[in-house]
Amino acid sequence: MKSIADLEKIRNKTLSQVNLRRESDGTRIVVGMATCGIAAGARPVMNAFVEEVGKRNLLDVVVAQTGCIGMCRYEPIVDVIKPGQDKVTYVKVTPEMVARIVAEHVVNGQPVVEYTIGAAE
């Protein structure tokens, strides 16, 4: 059995991860988590985004999920929505791509063009 202090630490860690998914006026990272996305590997991609955003302590970034985006052949699909800018859609995203997307696009404002929907077509 865990002590009250151990349970409180677990609670606080979980709450900090949940807070990464809350609504905000900052940047939103939205991962397609419908059946097709999950089958294509969206769950590890979402986890990688949550970890990377948490590791970098990006308090103005929200990681969220959505249902079907309608482009199953491009799954896993991730939209990055920065205030005042056009949405950027990344396709066939892998966990290995996440750190670069966060560093270059989310932090420095430069989309990783070769990972986007336009480059996939």
PDB file of N, CA and C in Angstrom, residues 6 9 13 16 18 26-27 31-32 36 56 61 63-64 69 72 77-78 83 86 90 97 105 112-114 120:
ATOM      1  N   ASP A   6       2.965   9.375  -1.042  1.00  0.00           N
ATOM      2  CA  ASP A   6       3.196   8.762  -2.351  1.00  0.00           C
ATOM      3  C   ASP A   6       1.995   8.957  -3.266  1.00  0.00           C
ATOM      4  N   LYS A   9       1.907  12.501  -4.557  1.00  0.00           N
ATOM      5  CA  LYS A   9       2.878  12.712  -5.643  1.00  0.00           C
ATOM      6  C   LYS A   9       2.321  12.187  -6.968  1.00  0.00           C
ATOM      7  N   LYS A  13       1.440  14.508 -10.274  1.00  0.00           N
ATOM      8  CA  LYS A  13       2.039  14.211 -11.580  1.00  0.00           C
ATOM      9  C   LYS A  13       0.949  14.014 -12.627  1.00  0.00           C
ATOM     10  N   SER A  16      -0.688  17.319 -13.564  1.00  0.00           N
ATOM     11  CA  SER A  16       0.143  18.154 -14.439  1.00  0.00           C
ATOM     12  C   SER A  16       0.077  17.660 -15.877  1.00  0.00           C
ATOM     13  N   VAL A  18      -2.569  16.042 -17.194  1.00  0.00           N
ATOM     14  CA  VAL A  18      -3.909  16.358 -17.654  1.00  0.00           C
ATOM     15  C   VAL A  18      -3.992  17.830 -18.035  1.00  0.00           C
ATOM     16  N   GLY A  26      -3.152  29.607 -26.215  1.00  0.00           N
ATOM     17  CA  GLY A  26      -1.858  29.409 -26.850  1.00  0.00           C
ATOM     18  C   GLY A  26      -1.943  28.403 -27.991  1.00  0.00           C
ATOM     19  N   THR A  27      -0.834  27.778 -28.265  1.00  0.00           N
ATOM     20  CA  THR A  27      -0.732  26.789 -29.336  1.00  0.00           C
ATOM     21  C   THR A  27      -1.474  25.516 -28.961  1.00  0.00           C
ATOM     22  N   VAL A  31      -4.187  15.716 -32.035  1.00  0.00           N
ATOM     23  CA  VAL A  31      -3.849  14.416 -32.608  1.00  0.00           C
ATOM     24  C   VAL A  31      -5.140  13.679 -32.950  1.00  0.00           C
ATOM     25  N   GLY A  32      -5.240  13.187 -34.186  1.00  0.00           N
ATOM     26  CA  GLY A  32      -6.389  12.388 -34.601  1.00  0.00           C
ATOM     27  C   GLY A  32      -6.356  11.031 -33.928  1.00  0.00           C
ATOM     28  N   CYS A  36      -8.939   4.637 -36.949  1.00  0.00           N
ATOM     29  CA  CYS A  36      -7.898   4.553 -37.979  1.00  0.00           C
ATOM     30  C   CYS A  36      -6.588   5.162 -37.480  1.00  0.00           C
ATOM     31  N   ARG A  56       9.749  20.260 -22.009  1.00  0.00           N
ATOM     32  CA  ARG A  56      10.161  21.626 -22.333  1.00  0.00           C
ATOM     33  C   ARG A  56       9.423  22.666 -21.486  1.00  0.00           C
ATOM     34  N   VAL A  61       1.064  25.649 -24.361  1.00  0.00           N
ATOM     35  CA  VAL A  61       0.787  24.650 -25.398  1.00  0.00           C
ATOM     36  C   VAL A  61      -0.150  23.593 -24.829  1.00  0.00           C
ATOM     37  N   VAL A  63      -1.984  19.925 -25.632  1.00  0.00           N
ATOM     38  CA  VAL A  63      -2.028  18.716 -26.450  1.00  0.00           C
ATOM     39  C   VAL A  63      -3.412  18.112 -26.258  1.00  0.00           C
ATOM     40  N   ALA A  64      -4.136  17.941 -27.367  1.00  0.00           N
ATOM     41  CA  ALA A  64      -5.506  17.437 -27.305  1.00  0.00           C
ATOM     42  C   ALA A  64      -5.698  16.351 -28.353  1.00  0.00           C
ATOM     43  N   ILE A  69     -10.501  12.647 -38.716  1.00  0.00           N
ATOM     44  CA  ILE A  69     -10.209  13.842 -39.497  1.00  0.00           C
ATOM     45  C   ILE A  69     -10.623  13.617 -40.956  1.00  0.00           C
ATOM     46  N   CYS A  72      -7.843   8.965 -43.754  1.00  0.00           N
ATOM     47  CA  CYS A  72      -7.285   7.784 -43.102  1.00  0.00           C
ATOM     48  C   CYS A  72      -5.935   7.350 -43.663  1.00  0.00           C
ATOM     49  N   ILE A  77      -2.365  11.662 -37.992  1.00  0.00           N
ATOM     50  CA  ILE A  77      -2.439  13.052 -38.398  1.00  0.00           C
ATOM     51  C   ILE A  77      -2.398  13.944 -37.157  1.00  0.00           C
ATOM     52  N   VAL A  78      -1.619  15.031 -37.257  1.00  0.00           N
ATOM     53  CA  VAL A  78      -1.499  15.992 -36.162  1.00  0.00           C
ATOM     54  C   VAL A  78      -1.657  17.395 -36.729  1.00  0.00           C
ATOM     55  N   PRO A  83      -1.972  30.641 -32.533  1.00  0.00           N
ATOM     56  CA  PRO A  83      -2.848  31.808 -32.631  1.00  0.00           C
ATOM     57  C   PRO A  83      -2.407  32.760 -33.739  1.00  0.00           C
ATOM     58  N   ASP A  86      -2.230  30.145 -39.849  1.00  0.00           N
ATOM     59  CA  ASP A  86      -2.959  29.036 -40.442  1.00  0.00           C
ATOM     60  C   ASP A  86      -2.595  27.732 -39.747  1.00  0.00           C
ATOM     61  N   TYR A  90       0.240  17.845 -40.089  1.00  0.00           N
ATOM     62  CA  TYR A  90       1.333  16.887 -40.264  1.00  0.00           C
ATOM     63  C   TYR A  90       0.724  15.508 -40.476  1.00  0.00           C
ATOM     64  N   MET A  97       9.365  11.831 -34.957  1.00  0.00           N
ATOM     65  CA  MET A  97       9.200  13.134 -35.602  1.00  0.00           C
ATOM     66  C   MET A  97       8.795  14.231 -34.619  1.00  0.00           C
ATOM     67  N   HIS A 105       8.628  23.973 -35.047  1.00  0.00           N
ATOM     68  CA  HIS A 105       7.360  24.649 -35.315  1.00  0.00           C
ATOM     69  C   HIS A 105       6.770  25.281 -34.063  1.00  0.00           C
ATOM     70  N   VAL A 112       7.689  22.206 -40.154  1.00  0.00           N
ATOM     71  CA  VAL A 112       8.563  21.208 -40.763  1.00  0.00           C
ATOM     72  C   VAL A 112       7.860  20.758 -42.045  1.00  0.00           C
ATOM     73  N   VAL A 113       8.146  21.447 -43.129  1.00  0.00           N
ATOM     74  CA  VAL A 113       7.386  21.312 -44.372  1.00  0.00           C
ATOM     75  C   VAL A 113       7.376  19.884 -44.899  1.00  0.00           C
ATOM     76  N   GLU A 114       8.480  19.177 -44.794  1.00  0.00           N
ATOM     77  CA  GLU A 114       8.508  17.816 -45.352  1.00  0.00           C
ATOM     78  C   GLU A 114       7.622  16.819 -44.614  1.00  0.00           C
ATOM     79  N   ALA A 120       3.203  15.394 -48.682  1.00  0.00           N
ATOM     80  CA  ALA A 120       2.837  13.975 -48.815  1.00  0.00           C
ATOM     81  C   ALA A 120       2.122  13.680 -50.117  1.00  0.00           C
TER      82      ALA A 120
END
